[in-house]
Amino acid sequence: MMKADQQHVLIIGFVWPEPNSSAAGKRMLELIHLFKDQGWEVTFASSAAETEHMSDLEDIGVDQVSIKMNSSTFDQFVRELNPSTVLFDRFVIEEQFGWRVAEQCPDALQILDTEDLHFLRRARKKAHKENQPCTNKDLLSSKDAKREIASIFRSDLSLIISEAEMDLLQNVFDVDRSLLQYVPFLLDPMTENEKNGLPDFSDRKDFVTIGNFRHSPNMDAVRYLKKKIWPLIRKELPDACLHIYGSYITQEAEQMHNPEEGFLVKGRAEDAKQVVASAKVLLAPLRFGAGLKGKLVEAMQCGTPSVTTSMGAEGMVGDTDNRAGTIADHPEEFAAAARNLYSDEKAWHEAQENGFSILKDKFVEPDFDQQLIEEINKLQKNLQEHRTQNFIGQMLRHHTAESTKYMGRWIEAKNQNM
């Protein structure tokens, strides 16, 4: 890949990246490595508390800086750093720091990494709790949508991880395509040696599910497996077990652990790919959520067929004949699909090969990393014209900056007087 012009990218993180804890952490590391591969200087700043599982970014040549929210110390920091590009990790970070960046570094390109559309996930969660479908009307009336869409308009470019979310933003919320960049997971191609080195059907056993327990769609999926799906699977496959892995295990999840039922809650996996590659089938009965599901991508990389829902597969498959497993939305169908993949070696191998094809066709060959770098360079050369054409963004920047600025300064003054 050709090197682009030297730049300094400031990433303001919602949390410090934990690639072994969540798909969001892995994606952030992918973006950091992409920028570093261009020869760009990268600084990662966050107001979050450091954790034992966070990446040591300094090991890969990235400066780590702790910053404060609602503090003018950030103004001095960003002004002296003078980055050419600032990437906000989720819309709440753009809300907090975007106006300060615009004030201190008006010529810096502002990029929003949405991770996934938070308002979509929250609306779907609410609809699920109420046992109702989530409609476009629900989304258009959502307060969360108003906040997140406003953040997208204020930003010069927003990174969108799912094709389904690209369509939603353009066709339901009328966001211009020039403000959006489709950037799914940035994966390296799998070699034949890597594929051949994976355990085969006869070398694997049991089922697996994996996901950060703090992420509500994952916790809901574990409950769903426990109450509705796993008993149906276990009834026909009494010797099989389900291994449940995830970071930040909750007390509720621990209490579901039951060896007699083959329902094994194990917490954080030391090597996520190893445990996924050891299983015959990955189960992901996700009933709400947004974005791309990292666990399904990881399963394909491990050659592990999966059973998931329409929600889980969103943005992942292009047609009904090329799936890395089975899509099922009802407990009985889900359990039957899981049992079939577990027992039918031919169906299992076909799903595995489909998974390899999906990785190649949807994540590797389109060269999304180079497309992003080219878009960043193009926007920086024509930034003022780009912003002039985005009148809604200008308007929102003006009014949001005024309101957020004074709220932030009021909080700062209040904190100083305490």
Short mmCIF file of C-alpha atoms in Angstrom, two decimals, residues 45-377:
data_model
loop_
_atom_site.label_atom_id
_atom_site.label_comp_id
_atom_site.label_asym_id
_atom_site.label_seq_id
_atom_site.Cartn_x
_atom_site.Cartn_y
_atom_site.Cartn_z
CA ALA A 45 -6.39 10.17 24.40
CA SER A 46 -9.17 9.14 26.77
CA SER A 47 -10.79 10.31 29.99
CA ALA A 48 -11.67 6.71 30.92
CA ALA A 49 -9.95 4.85 33.72
CA GLU A 50 -7.15 2.55 32.64
CA THR A 51 -7.79 -1.20 32.89
CA GLU A 52 -5.61 -4.29 33.23
CA HIS A 53 -6.83 -5.59 29.85
CA MET A 54 -6.19 -2.46 27.78
CA SER A 55 -3.62 -2.53 24.98
CA ASP A 56 -0.22 -1.03 25.62
CA LEU A 57 -0.40 1.40 22.72
CA GLU A 58 3.08 2.74 23.36
CA ASP A 59 4.42 -0.67 22.30
CA ILE A 60 3.21 0.07 18.77
CA GLY A 61 4.43 3.67 18.77
CA VAL A 62 1.21 5.41 19.82
CA ASP A 63 1.29 8.14 22.46
CA GLN A 64 -1.21 7.56 25.30
CA VAL A 65 -2.61 10.65 26.99
CA SER A 66 -5.14 10.89 29.82
CA ILE A 67 -7.51 13.83 29.44
CA LYS A 68 -10.34 15.32 31.49
CA MET A 69 -13.93 15.92 30.49
CA ASN A 70 -15.40 19.40 30.94
CA SER A 71 -11.97 20.89 31.39
CA SER A 72 -10.19 23.67 29.53
CA THR A 73 -6.95 21.70 29.99
CA PHE A 74 -8.05 19.76 26.91
CA ASP A 75 -8.12 23.02 24.93
CA GLN A 76 -4.46 23.66 25.63
CA PHE A 77 -3.57 20.02 24.95
CA VAL A 78 -5.25 19.85 21.54
CA ARG A 79 -4.07 23.31 20.52
CA GLU A 80 -0.42 22.38 21.21
CA LEU A 81 -0.81 18.96 19.58
CA ASN A 82 -2.38 20.59 16.49
CA PRO A 83 -3.51 17.34 14.84
CA SER A 84 -4.42 17.22 11.16
CA THR A 85 -7.22 14.70 11.87
CA VAL A 86 -9.28 14.01 14.99
CA LEU A 87 -11.24 10.76 15.27
CA PHE A 88 -14.02 10.59 17.87
CA ASP A 89 -14.78 7.14 19.26
CA ARG A 90 -18.63 7.17 19.32
CA PHE A 91 -20.99 10.10 19.18
CA VAL A 92 -20.91 10.88 22.91
CA ILE A 93 -17.22 11.71 22.55
CA GLU A 94 -17.93 14.02 19.62
CA GLU A 95 -20.59 15.74 21.74
CA GLN A 96 -18.13 16.26 24.55
CA PHE A 97 -15.02 17.29 22.63
CA GLY A 98 -16.09 18.21 19.09
CA TRP A 99 -16.76 21.88 19.81
CA ARG A 100 -13.45 22.21 21.63
CA VAL A 101 -11.56 20.71 18.67
CA ALA A 102 -13.42 23.02 16.25
CA GLU A 103 -12.54 26.03 18.39
CA GLN A 104 -8.86 25.22 18.90
CA CYS A 105 -8.05 23.40 15.63
CA PRO A 106 -10.58 24.61 13.05
CA ASP A 107 -8.67 23.10 10.13
CA ALA A 108 -8.50 19.59 11.58
CA LEU A 109 -10.59 16.98 9.79
CA GLN A 110 -13.19 15.63 12.22
CA ILE A 111 -14.10 11.95 11.84
CA LEU A 112 -16.73 10.09 13.83
CA ASP A 113 -16.30 6.34 14.28
CA THR A 114 -19.83 5.26 15.14
CA GLU A 115 -18.76 1.68 16.08
CA ASP A 116 -22.39 0.81 15.42
CA LEU A 117 -25.48 3.01 15.44
CA HIS A 118 -26.21 3.27 19.14
CA PHE A 119 -29.69 4.68 18.64
CA LEU A 120 -30.60 1.70 16.47
CA ARG A 121 -29.43 -0.80 19.08
CA ARG A 122 -31.27 1.01 21.87
CA ALA A 123 -34.50 1.32 19.88
CA ARG A 124 -34.38 -2.37 19.03
CA LYS A 125 -33.75 -3.25 22.68
CA LYS A 126 -36.77 -1.20 23.74
CA ALA A 127 -38.95 -2.80 21.07
CA HIS A 128 -37.77 -6.26 22.11
CA LYS A 129 -38.69 -5.60 25.74
CA GLU A 130 -42.13 -4.44 24.65
CA ASN A 131 -42.48 -7.43 22.29
CA GLN A 132 -43.02 -5.07 19.36
CA PRO A 133 -41.28 -4.66 16.00
CA CYS A 134 -38.86 -1.74 15.71
CA THR A 135 -40.13 0.52 12.91
CA ASN A 136 -38.65 3.49 11.07
CA LYS A 137 -41.24 5.61 12.88
CA ASP A 138 -39.72 4.50 16.18
CA LEU A 139 -36.27 5.47 14.96
CA LEU A 140 -37.35 8.86 13.64
CA SER A 141 -38.93 9.77 16.98
CA SER A 142 -35.96 8.54 19.05
CA LYS A 143 -34.12 11.10 21.17
CA ASP A 144 -30.98 8.98 20.83
CA ALA A 145 -31.32 9.18 17.03
CA LYS A 146 -31.56 12.95 17.15
CA ARG A 147 -28.32 13.12 19.12
CA GLU A 148 -26.39 10.60 17.03
CA ILE A 149 -27.59 11.85 13.64
CA ALA A 150 -26.71 15.41 14.72
CA SER A 151 -23.21 14.19 15.55
CA ILE A 152 -22.92 12.59 12.11
CA PHE A 153 -23.92 15.84 10.42
CA ARG A 154 -21.47 17.87 12.51
CA SER A 155 -18.60 15.56 11.59
CA ASP A 156 -16.75 15.86 8.30
CA LEU A 157 -16.92 12.08 7.83
CA SER A 158 -18.50 9.19 9.74
CA LEU A 159 -17.25 5.62 9.59
CA ILE A 160 -20.11 3.13 9.26
CA ILE A 161 -19.45 -0.54 9.91
CA SER A 162 -22.54 -2.09 8.29
CA GLU A 163 -24.04 -1.81 4.82
CA ALA A 164 -27.49 -2.02 6.43
CA GLU A 165 -26.68 1.06 8.51
CA MET A 166 -25.37 2.88 5.42
CA ASP A 167 -28.76 2.28 3.77
CA LEU A 168 -30.67 3.37 6.88
CA LEU A 169 -28.78 6.64 7.24
CA GLN A 170 -29.19 7.57 3.57
CA ASN A 171 -32.75 6.38 2.95
CA VAL A 172 -34.46 7.07 6.27
CA PHE A 173 -32.46 10.00 7.70
CA ASP A 174 -31.40 11.64 4.41
CA VAL A 175 -27.71 11.77 5.32
CA ASP A 176 -25.70 12.62 2.22
CA ARG A 177 -23.35 9.89 1.01
CA SER A 178 -20.45 12.35 1.06
CA LEU A 179 -20.60 12.35 4.88
CA LEU A 180 -20.36 8.57 5.18
CA GLN A 181 -17.61 6.02 4.64
CA TYR A 182 -18.35 2.31 4.76
CA VAL A 183 -15.56 0.71 6.79
CA PRO A 184 -16.30 -2.82 8.02
CA PHE A 185 -13.75 -4.91 9.89
CA LEU A 186 -10.36 -4.58 8.20
CA LEU A 187 -9.14 -8.16 7.84
CA ASP A 188 -6.04 -9.75 6.40
CA PRO A 189 -6.62 -12.53 3.85
CA MET A 190 -6.52 -16.08 5.15
CA THR A 191 -3.81 -18.24 3.64
CA GLU A 192 -4.36 -21.84 2.62
CA ASN A 193 -1.93 -22.90 5.35
CA GLU A 194 -4.08 -21.10 7.93
CA LYS A 195 -7.22 -22.80 6.67
CA ASN A 196 -5.58 -26.21 6.53
CA GLY A 197 -4.21 -25.74 10.04
CA LEU A 198 -7.68 -25.43 11.58
CA PRO A 199 -9.17 -28.42 13.42
CA ASP A 200 -11.42 -30.52 11.18
CA PHE A 201 -14.96 -31.68 11.92
CA SER A 202 -13.88 -34.89 13.67
CA ASP A 203 -11.33 -33.03 15.83
CA ARG A 204 -13.91 -30.67 17.32
CA LYS A 205 -16.58 -31.06 19.95
CA ASP A 206 -19.31 -29.07 21.70
CA PHE A 207 -20.88 -25.68 21.07
CA VAL A 208 -19.56 -22.25 21.97
CA THR A 209 -20.86 -18.72 22.39
CA ILE A 210 -18.74 -15.69 23.18
CA GLY A 211 -19.23 -11.99 23.90
CA ASN A 212 -18.68 -9.23 26.45
CA PHE A 213 -21.24 -9.78 29.23
CA ARG A 214 -21.60 -6.01 29.73
CA HIS A 215 -23.01 -5.72 26.21
CA SER A 216 -26.77 -6.15 26.67
CA PRO A 217 -27.43 -8.05 23.38
CA ASN A 218 -24.89 -10.68 24.47
CA MET A 219 -26.37 -11.08 27.94
CA ASP A 220 -29.86 -11.38 26.47
CA ALA A 221 -28.58 -14.09 24.11
CA VAL A 222 -27.18 -16.08 27.05
CA ARG A 223 -30.54 -15.88 28.84
CA TYR A 224 -32.31 -16.95 25.64
CA LEU A 225 -29.98 -19.93 25.24
CA LYS A 226 -30.46 -20.97 28.86
CA LYS A 227 -34.25 -20.77 28.92
CA LYS A 228 -35.38 -21.60 25.39
CA ILE A 229 -32.74 -23.00 23.07
CA TRP A 230 -30.18 -25.09 24.91
CA PRO A 231 -32.74 -27.46 26.51
CA LEU A 232 -33.97 -28.31 22.99
CA ILE A 233 -30.44 -28.99 21.76
CA ARG A 234 -29.41 -30.94 24.83
CA LYS A 235 -32.51 -33.15 24.63
CA GLU A 236 -31.29 -34.59 21.31
CA LEU A 237 -27.54 -34.30 22.01
CA PRO A 238 -27.23 -35.27 25.69
CA ASP A 239 -23.44 -35.54 25.62
CA ALA A 240 -22.84 -32.10 24.09
CA CYS A 241 -21.90 -29.04 26.15
CA LEU A 242 -22.20 -25.32 25.54
CA HIS A 243 -19.13 -23.30 26.53
CA ILE A 244 -19.95 -19.65 27.25
CA TYR A 245 -17.08 -17.16 27.21
CA GLY A 246 -17.00 -13.40 27.64
CA SER A 247 -15.18 -10.59 29.38
CA TYR A 248 -16.58 -8.83 32.44
CA ILE A 249 -18.70 -11.74 33.59
CA THR A 250 -21.74 -10.79 35.67
CA GLN A 251 -23.14 -12.47 38.76
CA GLU A 252 -26.28 -13.32 36.80
CA ALA A 253 -24.21 -15.15 34.18
CA GLU A 254 -22.20 -17.04 36.81
CA GLN A 255 -25.40 -18.27 38.42
CA MET A 256 -26.46 -19.86 35.11
CA HIS A 257 -23.47 -22.21 35.19
CA ASN A 258 -24.77 -25.79 35.40
CA PRO A 259 -22.45 -28.70 34.51
CA GLU A 260 -25.27 -31.22 34.81
CA GLU A 261 -27.08 -29.42 31.98
CA GLY A 262 -23.87 -28.98 29.99
CA PHE A 263 -24.29 -25.20 30.31
CA LEU A 264 -20.76 -24.06 31.17
CA VAL A 265 -20.23 -20.36 31.91
CA LYS A 266 -16.47 -19.78 31.81
CA GLY A 267 -15.89 -16.02 31.68
CA ARG A 268 -12.96 -14.45 29.83
CA ALA A 269 -11.17 -16.63 27.29
CA GLU A 270 -7.40 -16.45 27.38
CA ASP A 271 -7.36 -17.15 23.63
CA ALA A 272 -10.72 -16.45 21.99
CA LYS A 273 -9.76 -17.89 18.62
CA GLN A 274 -8.53 -21.10 20.20
CA VAL A 275 -11.80 -21.78 22.04
CA VAL A 276 -13.92 -20.88 18.98
CA ALA A 277 -11.77 -23.07 16.71
CA SER A 278 -12.11 -26.00 19.12
CA ALA A 279 -15.91 -25.99 18.94
CA LYS A 280 -18.02 -27.52 16.20
CA VAL A 281 -20.66 -24.79 16.11
CA LEU A 282 -20.95 -21.23 17.43
CA LEU A 283 -24.37 -20.12 18.68
CA ALA A 284 -25.36 -16.44 18.51
CA PRO A 285 -29.12 -16.01 19.09
CA LEU A 286 -29.06 -12.21 19.09
CA ARG A 287 -32.50 -10.63 19.37
CA PHE A 288 -31.46 -6.98 19.17
CA GLY A 289 -28.34 -5.02 18.34
CA ALA A 290 -26.66 -3.12 15.52
CA GLY A 291 -23.49 -3.07 13.46
CA LEU A 292 -21.48 -6.15 12.48
CA LYS A 293 -21.11 -8.98 14.97
CA GLY A 294 -17.47 -9.60 15.70
CA LYS A 295 -18.15 -13.08 17.08
CA LEU A 296 -19.52 -14.22 13.71
CA VAL A 297 -16.53 -12.84 11.82
CA GLU A 298 -14.20 -14.54 14.29
CA ALA A 299 -16.11 -17.80 13.85
CA MET A 300 -15.58 -17.65 10.09
CA GLN A 301 -11.86 -16.99 10.62
CA CYS A 302 -11.77 -20.07 12.86
CA GLY A 303 -13.65 -22.19 10.31
CA THR A 304 -16.48 -22.64 12.81
CA PRO A 305 -20.01 -22.66 11.33
CA SER A 306 -22.58 -20.63 13.24
CA VAL A 307 -26.26 -20.44 13.92
CA THR A 308 -27.54 -16.90 14.39
CA THR A 309 -30.65 -14.79 13.90
CA SER A 310 -31.60 -12.36 11.14
CA MET A 311 -30.46 -9.62 13.50
CA GLY A 312 -27.10 -11.29 14.01
CA ALA A 313 -26.53 -11.82 10.30
CA GLU A 314 -27.45 -8.24 9.35
CA GLY A 315 -24.83 -6.72 7.07
CA MET A 316 -22.94 -10.01 6.99
CA VAL A 317 -24.43 -12.07 4.15
CA GLY A 318 -25.47 -11.03 0.68
CA ASP A 319 -27.86 -13.83 -0.22
CA THR A 320 -29.62 -16.80 1.31
CA ASP A 321 -27.41 -19.39 -0.39
CA ASN A 322 -24.05 -18.20 0.94
CA ARG A 323 -24.16 -18.45 4.72
CA ALA A 324 -21.50 -19.48 7.18
CA GLY A 325 -24.11 -21.61 8.91
CA THR A 326 -27.83 -21.10 9.43
CA ILE A 327 -30.14 -18.18 10.19
CA ALA A 328 -33.11 -18.95 12.43
CA ASP A 329 -35.36 -16.66 14.44
CA HIS A 330 -37.41 -19.11 16.52
CA PRO A 331 -36.12 -21.39 19.30
CA GLU A 332 -37.27 -24.64 17.70
CA GLU A 333 -35.77 -23.74 14.31
CA PHE A 334 -32.60 -22.46 15.93
CA ALA A 335 -32.11 -25.65 17.95
CA ALA A 336 -32.82 -27.86 14.93
CA ALA A 337 -30.29 -25.93 12.83
CA ALA A 338 -27.68 -26.23 15.57
CA ARG A 339 -28.21 -29.99 15.87
CA ASN A 340 -28.01 -30.42 12.10
CA LEU A 341 -24.72 -28.54 11.74
CA TYR A 342 -23.32 -30.42 14.71
CA SER A 343 -24.16 -33.82 13.23
CA ASP A 344 -24.01 -33.40 9.44
CA GLU A 345 -20.37 -33.30 8.33
CA LYS A 346 -21.24 -32.37 4.73
CA ALA A 347 -23.42 -29.43 5.79
CA TRP A 348 -20.71 -28.39 8.26
CA HIS A 349 -17.96 -28.30 5.60
CA GLU A 350 -20.22 -26.40 3.19
CA ALA A 351 -20.93 -23.75 5.84
CA GLN A 352 -17.22 -23.49 6.63
CA GLU A 353 -16.33 -22.89 2.97
CA ASN A 354 -19.11 -20.31 2.70
CA GLY A 355 -17.58 -18.52 5.68
CA PHE A 356 -14.19 -18.36 3.99
CA SER A 357 -15.87 -16.94 0.86
CA ILE A 358 -17.74 -14.28 2.85
CA LEU A 359 -14.51 -13.14 4.51
CA LYS A 360 -12.81 -12.82 1.14
CA ASP A 361 -15.67 -11.19 -0.78
CA LYS A 362 -17.02 -8.82 1.87
CA PHE A 363 -14.03 -7.91 4.05
CA VAL A 364 -10.72 -8.51 2.27
CA GLU A 365 -10.83 -7.96 -1.49
CA PRO A 366 -12.70 -4.60 -1.60
CA ASP A 367 -9.64 -2.90 0.01
CA PHE A 368 -11.65 -0.70 2.39
CA ASP A 369 -8.52 0.48 4.19
CA GLN A 370 -7.12 2.13 1.06
CA GLN A 371 -10.53 3.66 0.26
CA LEU A 372 -10.60 5.29 3.71
CA ILE A 373 -7.08 6.72 3.38
CA GLU A 374 -7.91 8.13 -0.05
CA GLU A 375 -11.10 9.74 1.30
CA ILE A 376 -9.23 11.34 4.20
CA ASN A 377 -6.66 12.82 1.85
#
